[in-house]
mmCIF file of C-alpha atoms in Angstrom:
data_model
loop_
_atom_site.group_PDB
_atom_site.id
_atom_site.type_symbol
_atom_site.label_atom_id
_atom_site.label_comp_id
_atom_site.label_asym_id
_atom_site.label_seq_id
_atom_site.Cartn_x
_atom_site.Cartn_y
_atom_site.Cartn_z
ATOM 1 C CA UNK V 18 -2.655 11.827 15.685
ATOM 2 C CA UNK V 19 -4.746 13.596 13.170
ATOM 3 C CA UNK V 20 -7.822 15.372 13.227
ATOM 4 C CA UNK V 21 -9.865 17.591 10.864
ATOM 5 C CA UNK V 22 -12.514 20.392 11.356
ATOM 6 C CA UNK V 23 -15.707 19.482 10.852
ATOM 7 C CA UNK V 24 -14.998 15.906 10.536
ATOM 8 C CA UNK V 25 -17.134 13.980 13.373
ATOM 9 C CA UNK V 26 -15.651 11.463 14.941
ATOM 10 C CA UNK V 27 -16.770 8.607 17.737
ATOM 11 C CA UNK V 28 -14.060 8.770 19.898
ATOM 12 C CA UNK V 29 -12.945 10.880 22.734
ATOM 13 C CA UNK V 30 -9.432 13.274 21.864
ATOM 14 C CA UNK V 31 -7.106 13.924 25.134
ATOM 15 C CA UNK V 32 -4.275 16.147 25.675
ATOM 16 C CA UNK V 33 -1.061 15.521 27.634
ATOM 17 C CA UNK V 34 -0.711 18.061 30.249
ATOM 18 C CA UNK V 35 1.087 17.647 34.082
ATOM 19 C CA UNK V 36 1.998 14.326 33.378
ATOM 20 C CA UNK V 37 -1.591 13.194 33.023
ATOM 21 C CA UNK V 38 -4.388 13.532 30.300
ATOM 22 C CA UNK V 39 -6.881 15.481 30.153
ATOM 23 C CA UNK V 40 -10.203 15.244 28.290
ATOM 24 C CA UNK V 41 -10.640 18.123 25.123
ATOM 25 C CA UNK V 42 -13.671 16.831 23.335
ATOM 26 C CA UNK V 43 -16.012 14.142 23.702
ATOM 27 C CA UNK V 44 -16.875 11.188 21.864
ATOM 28 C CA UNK V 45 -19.565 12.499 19.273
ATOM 29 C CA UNK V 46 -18.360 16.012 19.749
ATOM 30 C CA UNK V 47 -17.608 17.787 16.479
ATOM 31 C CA UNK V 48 -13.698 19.080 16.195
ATOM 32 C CA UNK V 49 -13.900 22.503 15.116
ATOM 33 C CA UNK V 50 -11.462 25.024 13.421
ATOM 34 C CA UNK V 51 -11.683 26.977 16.632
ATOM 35 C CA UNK V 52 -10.737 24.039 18.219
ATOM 36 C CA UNK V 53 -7.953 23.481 15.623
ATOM 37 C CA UNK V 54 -6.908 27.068 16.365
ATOM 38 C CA UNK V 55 -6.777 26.971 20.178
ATOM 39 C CA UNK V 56 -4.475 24.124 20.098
ATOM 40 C CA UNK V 57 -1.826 25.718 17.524
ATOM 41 C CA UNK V 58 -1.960 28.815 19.659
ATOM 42 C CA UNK V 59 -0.951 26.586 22.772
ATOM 43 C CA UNK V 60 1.505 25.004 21.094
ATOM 44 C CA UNK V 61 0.082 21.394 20.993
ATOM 45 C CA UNK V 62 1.343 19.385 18.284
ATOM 46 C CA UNK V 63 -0.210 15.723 19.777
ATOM 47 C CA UNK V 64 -3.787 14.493 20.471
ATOM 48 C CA UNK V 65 -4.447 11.467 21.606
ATOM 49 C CA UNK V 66 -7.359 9.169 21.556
ATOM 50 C CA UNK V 67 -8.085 5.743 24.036
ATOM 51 C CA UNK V 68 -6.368 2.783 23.007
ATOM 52 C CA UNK V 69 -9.955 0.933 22.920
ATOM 53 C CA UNK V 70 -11.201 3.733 20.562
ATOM 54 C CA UNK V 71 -8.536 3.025 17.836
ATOM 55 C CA UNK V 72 -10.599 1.714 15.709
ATOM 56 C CA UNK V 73 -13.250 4.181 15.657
ATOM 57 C CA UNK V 74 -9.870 6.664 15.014
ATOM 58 C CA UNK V 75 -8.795 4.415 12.259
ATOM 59 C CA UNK V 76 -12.543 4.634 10.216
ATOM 60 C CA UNK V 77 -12.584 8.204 10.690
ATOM 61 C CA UNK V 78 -9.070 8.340 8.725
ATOM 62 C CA UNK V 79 -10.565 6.086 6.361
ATOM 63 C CA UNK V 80 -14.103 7.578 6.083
ATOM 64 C CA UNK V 81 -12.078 11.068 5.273
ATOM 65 C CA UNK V 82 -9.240 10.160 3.418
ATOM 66 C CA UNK V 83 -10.263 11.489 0.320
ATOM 67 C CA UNK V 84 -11.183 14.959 0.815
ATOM 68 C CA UNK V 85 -7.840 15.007 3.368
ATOM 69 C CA UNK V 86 -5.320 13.888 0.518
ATOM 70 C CA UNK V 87 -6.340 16.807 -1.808
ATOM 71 C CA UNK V 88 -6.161 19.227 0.952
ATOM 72 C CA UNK V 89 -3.624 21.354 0.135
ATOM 73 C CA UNK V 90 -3.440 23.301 2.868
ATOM 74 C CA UNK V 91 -2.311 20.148 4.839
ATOM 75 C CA UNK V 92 1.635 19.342 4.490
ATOM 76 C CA UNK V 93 2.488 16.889 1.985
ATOM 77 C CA UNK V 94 4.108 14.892 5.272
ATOM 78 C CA UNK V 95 0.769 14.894 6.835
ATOM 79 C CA UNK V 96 -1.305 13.290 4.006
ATOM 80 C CA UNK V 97 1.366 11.095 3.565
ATOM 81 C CA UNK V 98 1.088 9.904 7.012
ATOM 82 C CA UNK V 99 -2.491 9.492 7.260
ATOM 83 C CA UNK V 100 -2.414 7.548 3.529
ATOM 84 C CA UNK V 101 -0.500 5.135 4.546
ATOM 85 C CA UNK V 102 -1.800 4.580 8.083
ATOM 86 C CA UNK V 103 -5.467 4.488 6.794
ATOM 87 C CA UNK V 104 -4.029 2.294 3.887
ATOM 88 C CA UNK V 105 -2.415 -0.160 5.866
ATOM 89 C CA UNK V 106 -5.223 -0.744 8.503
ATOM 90 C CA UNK V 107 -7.838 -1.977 5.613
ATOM 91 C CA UNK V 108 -5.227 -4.083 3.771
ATOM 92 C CA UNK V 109 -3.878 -5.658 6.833
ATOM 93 C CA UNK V 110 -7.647 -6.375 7.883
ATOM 94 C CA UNK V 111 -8.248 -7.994 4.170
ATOM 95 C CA UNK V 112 -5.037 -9.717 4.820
ATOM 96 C CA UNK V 113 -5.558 -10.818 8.495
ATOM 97 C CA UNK V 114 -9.242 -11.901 8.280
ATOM 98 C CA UNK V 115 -10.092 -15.396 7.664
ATOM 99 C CA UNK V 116 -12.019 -14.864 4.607
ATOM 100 C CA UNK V 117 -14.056 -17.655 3.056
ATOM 101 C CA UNK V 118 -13.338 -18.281 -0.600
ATOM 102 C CA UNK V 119 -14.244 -14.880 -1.889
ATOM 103 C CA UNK V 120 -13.264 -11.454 -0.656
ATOM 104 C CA UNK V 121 -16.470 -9.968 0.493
ATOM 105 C CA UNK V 122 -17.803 -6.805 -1.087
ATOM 106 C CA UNK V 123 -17.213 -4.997 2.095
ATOM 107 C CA UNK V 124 -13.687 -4.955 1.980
ATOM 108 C CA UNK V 125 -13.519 -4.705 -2.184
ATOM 109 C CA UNK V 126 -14.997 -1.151 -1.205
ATOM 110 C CA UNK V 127 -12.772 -0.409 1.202
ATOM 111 C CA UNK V 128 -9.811 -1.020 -0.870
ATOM 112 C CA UNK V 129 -11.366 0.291 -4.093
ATOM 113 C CA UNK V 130 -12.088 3.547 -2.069
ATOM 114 C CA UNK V 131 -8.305 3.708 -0.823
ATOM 115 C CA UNK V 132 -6.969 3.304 -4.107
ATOM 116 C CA UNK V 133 -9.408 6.364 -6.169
ATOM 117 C CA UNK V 134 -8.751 8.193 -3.222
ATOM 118 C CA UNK V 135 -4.764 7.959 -3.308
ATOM 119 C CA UNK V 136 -4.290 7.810 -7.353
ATOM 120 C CA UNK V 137 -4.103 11.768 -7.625
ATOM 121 C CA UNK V 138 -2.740 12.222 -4.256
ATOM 122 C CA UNK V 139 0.711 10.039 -5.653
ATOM 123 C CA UNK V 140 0.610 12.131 -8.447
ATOM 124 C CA UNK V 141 1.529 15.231 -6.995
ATOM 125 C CA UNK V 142 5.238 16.032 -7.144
ATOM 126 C CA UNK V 143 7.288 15.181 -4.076
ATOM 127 C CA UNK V 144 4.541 12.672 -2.886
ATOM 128 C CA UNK V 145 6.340 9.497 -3.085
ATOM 129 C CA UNK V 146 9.522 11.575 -1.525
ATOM 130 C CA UNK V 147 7.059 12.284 1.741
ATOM 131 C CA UNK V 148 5.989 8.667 1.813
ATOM 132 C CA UNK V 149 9.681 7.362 1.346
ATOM 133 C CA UNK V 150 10.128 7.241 5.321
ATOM 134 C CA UNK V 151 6.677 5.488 5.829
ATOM 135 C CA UNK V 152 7.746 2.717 3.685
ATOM 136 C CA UNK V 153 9.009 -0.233 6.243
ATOM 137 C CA UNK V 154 11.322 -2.843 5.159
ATOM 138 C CA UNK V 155 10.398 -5.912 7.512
ATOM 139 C CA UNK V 156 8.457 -7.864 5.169
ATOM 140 C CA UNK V 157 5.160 -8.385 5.484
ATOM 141 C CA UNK V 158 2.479 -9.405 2.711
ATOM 142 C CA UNK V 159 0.185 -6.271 3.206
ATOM 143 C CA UNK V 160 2.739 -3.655 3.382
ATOM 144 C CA UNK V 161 4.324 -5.165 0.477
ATOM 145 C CA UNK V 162 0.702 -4.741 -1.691
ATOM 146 C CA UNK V 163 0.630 -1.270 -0.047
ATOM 147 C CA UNK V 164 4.586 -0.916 -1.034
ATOM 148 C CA UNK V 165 3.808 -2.529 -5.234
ATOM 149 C CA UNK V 166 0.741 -0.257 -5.734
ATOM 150 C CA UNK V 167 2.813 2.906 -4.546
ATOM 151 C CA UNK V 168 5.989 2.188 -6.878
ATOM 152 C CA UNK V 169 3.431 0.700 -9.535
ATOM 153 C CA UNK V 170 1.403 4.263 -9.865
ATOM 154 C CA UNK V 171 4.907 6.172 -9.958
ATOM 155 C CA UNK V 172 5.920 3.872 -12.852
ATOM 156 C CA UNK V 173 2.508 4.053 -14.910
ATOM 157 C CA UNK V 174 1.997 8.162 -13.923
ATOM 158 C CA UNK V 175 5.370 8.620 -16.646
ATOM 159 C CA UNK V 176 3.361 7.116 -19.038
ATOM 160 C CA UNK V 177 0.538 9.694 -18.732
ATOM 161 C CA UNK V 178 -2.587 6.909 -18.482
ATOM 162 C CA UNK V 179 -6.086 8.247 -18.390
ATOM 163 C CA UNK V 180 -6.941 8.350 -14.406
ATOM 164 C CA UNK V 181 -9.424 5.396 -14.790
ATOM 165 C CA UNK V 182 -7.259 3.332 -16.193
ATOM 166 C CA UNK V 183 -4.329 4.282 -13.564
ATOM 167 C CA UNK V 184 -7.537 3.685 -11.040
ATOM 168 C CA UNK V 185 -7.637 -0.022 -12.205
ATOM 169 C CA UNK V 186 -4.083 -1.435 -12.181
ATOM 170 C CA UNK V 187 -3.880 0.119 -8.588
ATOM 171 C CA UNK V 188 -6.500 -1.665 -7.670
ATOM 172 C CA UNK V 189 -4.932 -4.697 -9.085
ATOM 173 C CA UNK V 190 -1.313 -3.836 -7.662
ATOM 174 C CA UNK V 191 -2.670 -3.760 -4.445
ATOM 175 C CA UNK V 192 -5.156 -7.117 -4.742
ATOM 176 C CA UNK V 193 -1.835 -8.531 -6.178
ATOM 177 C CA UNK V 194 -0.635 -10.916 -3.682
ATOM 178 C CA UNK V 195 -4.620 -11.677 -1.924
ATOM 179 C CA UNK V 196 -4.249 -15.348 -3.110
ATOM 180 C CA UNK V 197 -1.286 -15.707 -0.482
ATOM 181 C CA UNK V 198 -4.195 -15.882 2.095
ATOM 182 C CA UNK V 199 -4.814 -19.417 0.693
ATOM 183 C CA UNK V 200 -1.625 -20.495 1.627
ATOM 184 C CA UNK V 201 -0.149 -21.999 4.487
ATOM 185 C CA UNK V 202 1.868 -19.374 6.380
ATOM 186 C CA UNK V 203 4.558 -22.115 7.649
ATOM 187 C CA UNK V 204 5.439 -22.436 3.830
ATOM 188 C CA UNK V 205 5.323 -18.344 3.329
ATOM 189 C CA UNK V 206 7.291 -17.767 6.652
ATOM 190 C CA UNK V 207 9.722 -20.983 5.766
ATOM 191 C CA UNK V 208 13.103 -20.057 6.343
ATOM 192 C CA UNK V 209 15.084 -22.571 4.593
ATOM 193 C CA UNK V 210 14.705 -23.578 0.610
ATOM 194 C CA UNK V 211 10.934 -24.556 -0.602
ATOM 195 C CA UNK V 212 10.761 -27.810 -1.620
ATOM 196 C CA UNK V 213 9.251 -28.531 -4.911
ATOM 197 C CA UNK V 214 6.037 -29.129 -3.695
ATOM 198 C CA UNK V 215 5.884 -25.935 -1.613
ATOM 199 C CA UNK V 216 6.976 -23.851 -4.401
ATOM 200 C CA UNK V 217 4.353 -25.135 -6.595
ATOM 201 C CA UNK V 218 2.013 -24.294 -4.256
ATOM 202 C CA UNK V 219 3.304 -21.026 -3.460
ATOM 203 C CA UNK V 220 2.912 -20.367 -7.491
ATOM 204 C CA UNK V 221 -1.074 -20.911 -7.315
ATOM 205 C CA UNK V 222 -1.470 -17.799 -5.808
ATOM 206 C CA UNK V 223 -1.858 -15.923 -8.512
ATOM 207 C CA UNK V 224 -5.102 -17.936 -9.496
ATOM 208 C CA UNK V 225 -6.364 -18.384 -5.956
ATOM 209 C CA UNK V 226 -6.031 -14.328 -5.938
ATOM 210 C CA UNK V 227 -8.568 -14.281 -9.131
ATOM 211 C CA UNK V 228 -10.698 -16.692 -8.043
ATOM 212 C CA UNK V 229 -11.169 -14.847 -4.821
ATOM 213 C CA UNK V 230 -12.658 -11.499 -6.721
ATOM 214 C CA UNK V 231 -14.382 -13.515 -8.991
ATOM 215 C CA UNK V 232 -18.163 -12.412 -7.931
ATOM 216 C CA UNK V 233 -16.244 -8.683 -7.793
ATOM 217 C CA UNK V 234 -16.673 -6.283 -10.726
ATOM 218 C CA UNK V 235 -12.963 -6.100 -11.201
ATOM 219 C CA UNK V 236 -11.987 -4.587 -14.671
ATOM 220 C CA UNK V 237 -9.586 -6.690 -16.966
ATOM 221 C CA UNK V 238 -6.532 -4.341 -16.476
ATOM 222 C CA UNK V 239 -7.470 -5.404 -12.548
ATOM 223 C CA UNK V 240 -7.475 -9.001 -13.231
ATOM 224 C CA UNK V 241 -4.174 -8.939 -15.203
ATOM 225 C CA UNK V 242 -2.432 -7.457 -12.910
ATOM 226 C CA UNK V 243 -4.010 -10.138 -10.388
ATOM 227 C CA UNK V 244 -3.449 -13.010 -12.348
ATOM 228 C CA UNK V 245 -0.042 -12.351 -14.128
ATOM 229 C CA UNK V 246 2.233 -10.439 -12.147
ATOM 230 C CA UNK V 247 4.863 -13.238 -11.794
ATOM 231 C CA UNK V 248 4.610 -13.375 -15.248
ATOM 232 C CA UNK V 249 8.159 -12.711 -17.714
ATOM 233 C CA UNK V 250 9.343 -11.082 -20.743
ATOM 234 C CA UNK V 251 11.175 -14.371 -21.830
ATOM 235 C CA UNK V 252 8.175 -16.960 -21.388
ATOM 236 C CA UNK V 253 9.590 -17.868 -17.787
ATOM 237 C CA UNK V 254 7.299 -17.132 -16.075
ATOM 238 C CA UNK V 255 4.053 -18.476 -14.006
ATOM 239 C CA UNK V 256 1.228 -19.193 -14.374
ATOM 240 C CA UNK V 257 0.705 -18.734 -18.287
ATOM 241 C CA UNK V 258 4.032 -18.546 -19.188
ATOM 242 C CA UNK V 259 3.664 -15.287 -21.845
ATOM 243 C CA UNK V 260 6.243 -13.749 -23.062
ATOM 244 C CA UNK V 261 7.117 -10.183 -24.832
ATOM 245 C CA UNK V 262 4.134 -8.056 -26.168
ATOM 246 C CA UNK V 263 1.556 -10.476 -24.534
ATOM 247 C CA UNK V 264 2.404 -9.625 -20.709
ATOM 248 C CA UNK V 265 0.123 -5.912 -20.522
ATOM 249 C CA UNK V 266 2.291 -2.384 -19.901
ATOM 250 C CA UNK V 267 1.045 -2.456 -16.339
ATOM 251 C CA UNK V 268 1.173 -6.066 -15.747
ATOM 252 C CA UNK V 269 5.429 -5.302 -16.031
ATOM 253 C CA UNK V 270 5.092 -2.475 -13.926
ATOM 254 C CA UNK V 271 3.887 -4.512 -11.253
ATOM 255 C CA UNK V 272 6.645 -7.066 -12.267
ATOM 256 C CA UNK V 273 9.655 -4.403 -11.742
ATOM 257 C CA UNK V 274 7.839 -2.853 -8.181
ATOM 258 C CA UNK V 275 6.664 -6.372 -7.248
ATOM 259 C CA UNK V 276 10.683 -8.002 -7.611
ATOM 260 C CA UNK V 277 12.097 -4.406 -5.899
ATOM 261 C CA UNK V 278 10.136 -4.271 -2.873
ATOM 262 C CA UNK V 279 11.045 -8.094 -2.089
ATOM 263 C CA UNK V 280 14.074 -7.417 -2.514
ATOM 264 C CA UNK V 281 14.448 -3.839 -0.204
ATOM 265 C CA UNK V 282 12.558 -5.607 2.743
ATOM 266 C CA UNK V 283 14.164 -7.926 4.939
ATOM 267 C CA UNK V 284 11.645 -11.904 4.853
ATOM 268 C CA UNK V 285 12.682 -14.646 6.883
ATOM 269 C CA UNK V 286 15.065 -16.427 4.224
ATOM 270 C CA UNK V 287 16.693 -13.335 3.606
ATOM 271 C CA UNK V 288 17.892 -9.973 4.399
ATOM 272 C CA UNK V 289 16.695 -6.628 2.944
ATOM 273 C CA UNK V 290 19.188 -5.161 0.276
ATOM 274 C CA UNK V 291 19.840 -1.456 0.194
ATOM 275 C CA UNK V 292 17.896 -0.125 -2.813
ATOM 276 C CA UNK V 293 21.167 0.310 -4.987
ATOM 277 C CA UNK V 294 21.950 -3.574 -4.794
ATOM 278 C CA UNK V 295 18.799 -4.448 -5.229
ATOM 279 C CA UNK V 296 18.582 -2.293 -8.604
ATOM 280 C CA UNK V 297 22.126 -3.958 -9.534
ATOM 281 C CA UNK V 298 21.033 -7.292 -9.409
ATOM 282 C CA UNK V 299 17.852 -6.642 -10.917
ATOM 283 C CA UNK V 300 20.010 -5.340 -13.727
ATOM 284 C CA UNK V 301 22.147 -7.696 -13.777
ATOM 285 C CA UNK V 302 20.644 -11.153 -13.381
ATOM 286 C CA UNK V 303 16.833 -10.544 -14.523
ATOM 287 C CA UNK V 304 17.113 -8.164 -17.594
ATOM 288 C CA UNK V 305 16.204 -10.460 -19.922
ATOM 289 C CA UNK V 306 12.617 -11.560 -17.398
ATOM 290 C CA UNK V 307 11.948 -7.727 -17.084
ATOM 291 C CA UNK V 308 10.779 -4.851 -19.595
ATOM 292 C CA UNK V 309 14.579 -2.646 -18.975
ATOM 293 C CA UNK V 310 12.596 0.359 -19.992
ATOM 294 C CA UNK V 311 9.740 -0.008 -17.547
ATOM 295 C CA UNK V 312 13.035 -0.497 -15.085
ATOM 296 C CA UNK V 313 14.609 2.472 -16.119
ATOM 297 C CA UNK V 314 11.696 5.163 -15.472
ATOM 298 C CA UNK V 315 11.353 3.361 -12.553
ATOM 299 C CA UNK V 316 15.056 4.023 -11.566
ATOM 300 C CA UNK V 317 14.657 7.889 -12.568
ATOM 301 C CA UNK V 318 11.218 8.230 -10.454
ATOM 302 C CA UNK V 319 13.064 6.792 -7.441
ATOM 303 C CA UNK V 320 15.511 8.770 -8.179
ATOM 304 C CA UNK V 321 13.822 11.533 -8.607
ATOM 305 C CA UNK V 322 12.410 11.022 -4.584
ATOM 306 C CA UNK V 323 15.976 10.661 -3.171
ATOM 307 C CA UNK V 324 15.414 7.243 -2.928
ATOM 308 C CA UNK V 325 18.797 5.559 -3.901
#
């Protein structure tokens, strides 16, 4: 566990000592430096915190993520940890609530917040390399959003877009799959072959996932990648069918992440592929569906993080 100096937090932090823990600050007591400093000096690497005060633990991690992902002075493993921690507690809550029609503006800030915060953080060399062990490969739909808009901000940071614009197709990468939350999870946890039926209504997600942000003020590079990730370079695709120039830069960014991190994670009709096969048959089979040079930098930046 985590903390920061001067960060206040409402929940109590214990130590392990004797075989028993022992209380070190208070619920509502500030964690100072000297704190900080006492505990290096003793040689304590873990805190912990009550099991009934998680979620005051996760906020905190939330409520500071920004300023702790451009703190230098922090390992890169560290802020890699707490991103994806805090990260994955607000998308699994988006994911796991039983929203009405429309995701509520609560959790659009939430999100939104995670995604500015995290969009210079990725783009510091060796980032995605110190996130590479986070990344779990038991399938689930909001690690995989988590998963897409990591690999989708790699991709688009080699094309050098302006940070706003980098801002916005996170925020759709990670929004990506919301419309799934319309759909029956006996047809998305299915182990056998969809029937026709299913698979057409597995295919409206993409326009349940708009019309859930539609009272949002989501930018159009957000709704793109929303709306036409499934989307193909040879008109096979769903739900528009577009083809070529039409489908947007980062709309096939999210296509090439989107198809890899299915692939690399095991889902209950199949197993996860090591990232080398997964690459190979993307090569292979869909090179005609997917933009081969958006696959290629994509190749080089996993690469690049030891990866493969």
């Amino acid at each position: 566990m985590m903390l920061f100096p001067d960060a206040l937090g409402c929940f109590s932090v214990y130590l392990w000592q004797g075989g028993d823990f022992v209380l070190y600050t208070r619920s509502g007591q500030r964690f100072t430096s000297r704190h900080r400093e006492i505990l290096h000096n003793n040689g304590v690497k873990e805190v912990y915190v009550q099991s009934d005060e998680k979620p005051d633990f996760d906020k905190y991690l939330e409520d500071n993520l920004g300023s702790i992902l451009v703190n230098d002075a922090l390992p890169l493993e560290d802020r890699s940890s707490v991103f994806y921690e805090a990260s994955s507690g607000v998308v699994e809550e988006v994911f796991r609530s039983k929203l009405p029609s429309a995701l509520n503006e609560s959790y659009f800030r939430r999100v939104s917040s995670i995604v500015e915060s995290s969009i210079r953080f990725l783009a510091e060399a060796h980032s995605l390399s110190a996130i590479a062990p986070f990344i779990s490969h038991d399938y689930k739909t909001y690690t995989h959003c988590i998963h897409v808009f990591i690999f989708t901000v790699a991709i688009l940071n080699t094309y050098g877009l302006p940070e706003r614009e980098l801002f916005e197709c996170g925020l759709g990468a990670m929004l990506h799959d919301l419309g799934k939350t319309n759909i029956s999870k006996s047809i998305l946890n299915k182990r056998g072959p969809l029937t026709q039926d299913e698979r057409a209504i597995v295919k409206g997600h993409p326009l349940h996932g708009v019309s859930m942000c539609s009272m949002l003020p989501l930018s159009q590079n957000s709704i793109n990648c929303i709306l036409f990730h499934h989307e193909k370079l040879d008109g096979s695709g769903y739900p528009a069918g577009l083809s070529g120039e039409d489908i947007p830069l980062p709309v096939r960014a999210i296509a090439v992440a989107d198809i890899y991190d299915a692939l690399t994670t095991a889902r209950p009709y199949a197993e996860a592929m090591l990232p080398y096969e997964a690459l190979n048959l993307m090569r292979r089979e869909m090179h005609e569906e997917l933009d081969m040079e958006v696959f290629k930098r994509f190749v080089a930046v996993l690469g690049g993080a030891d990866m493969l």
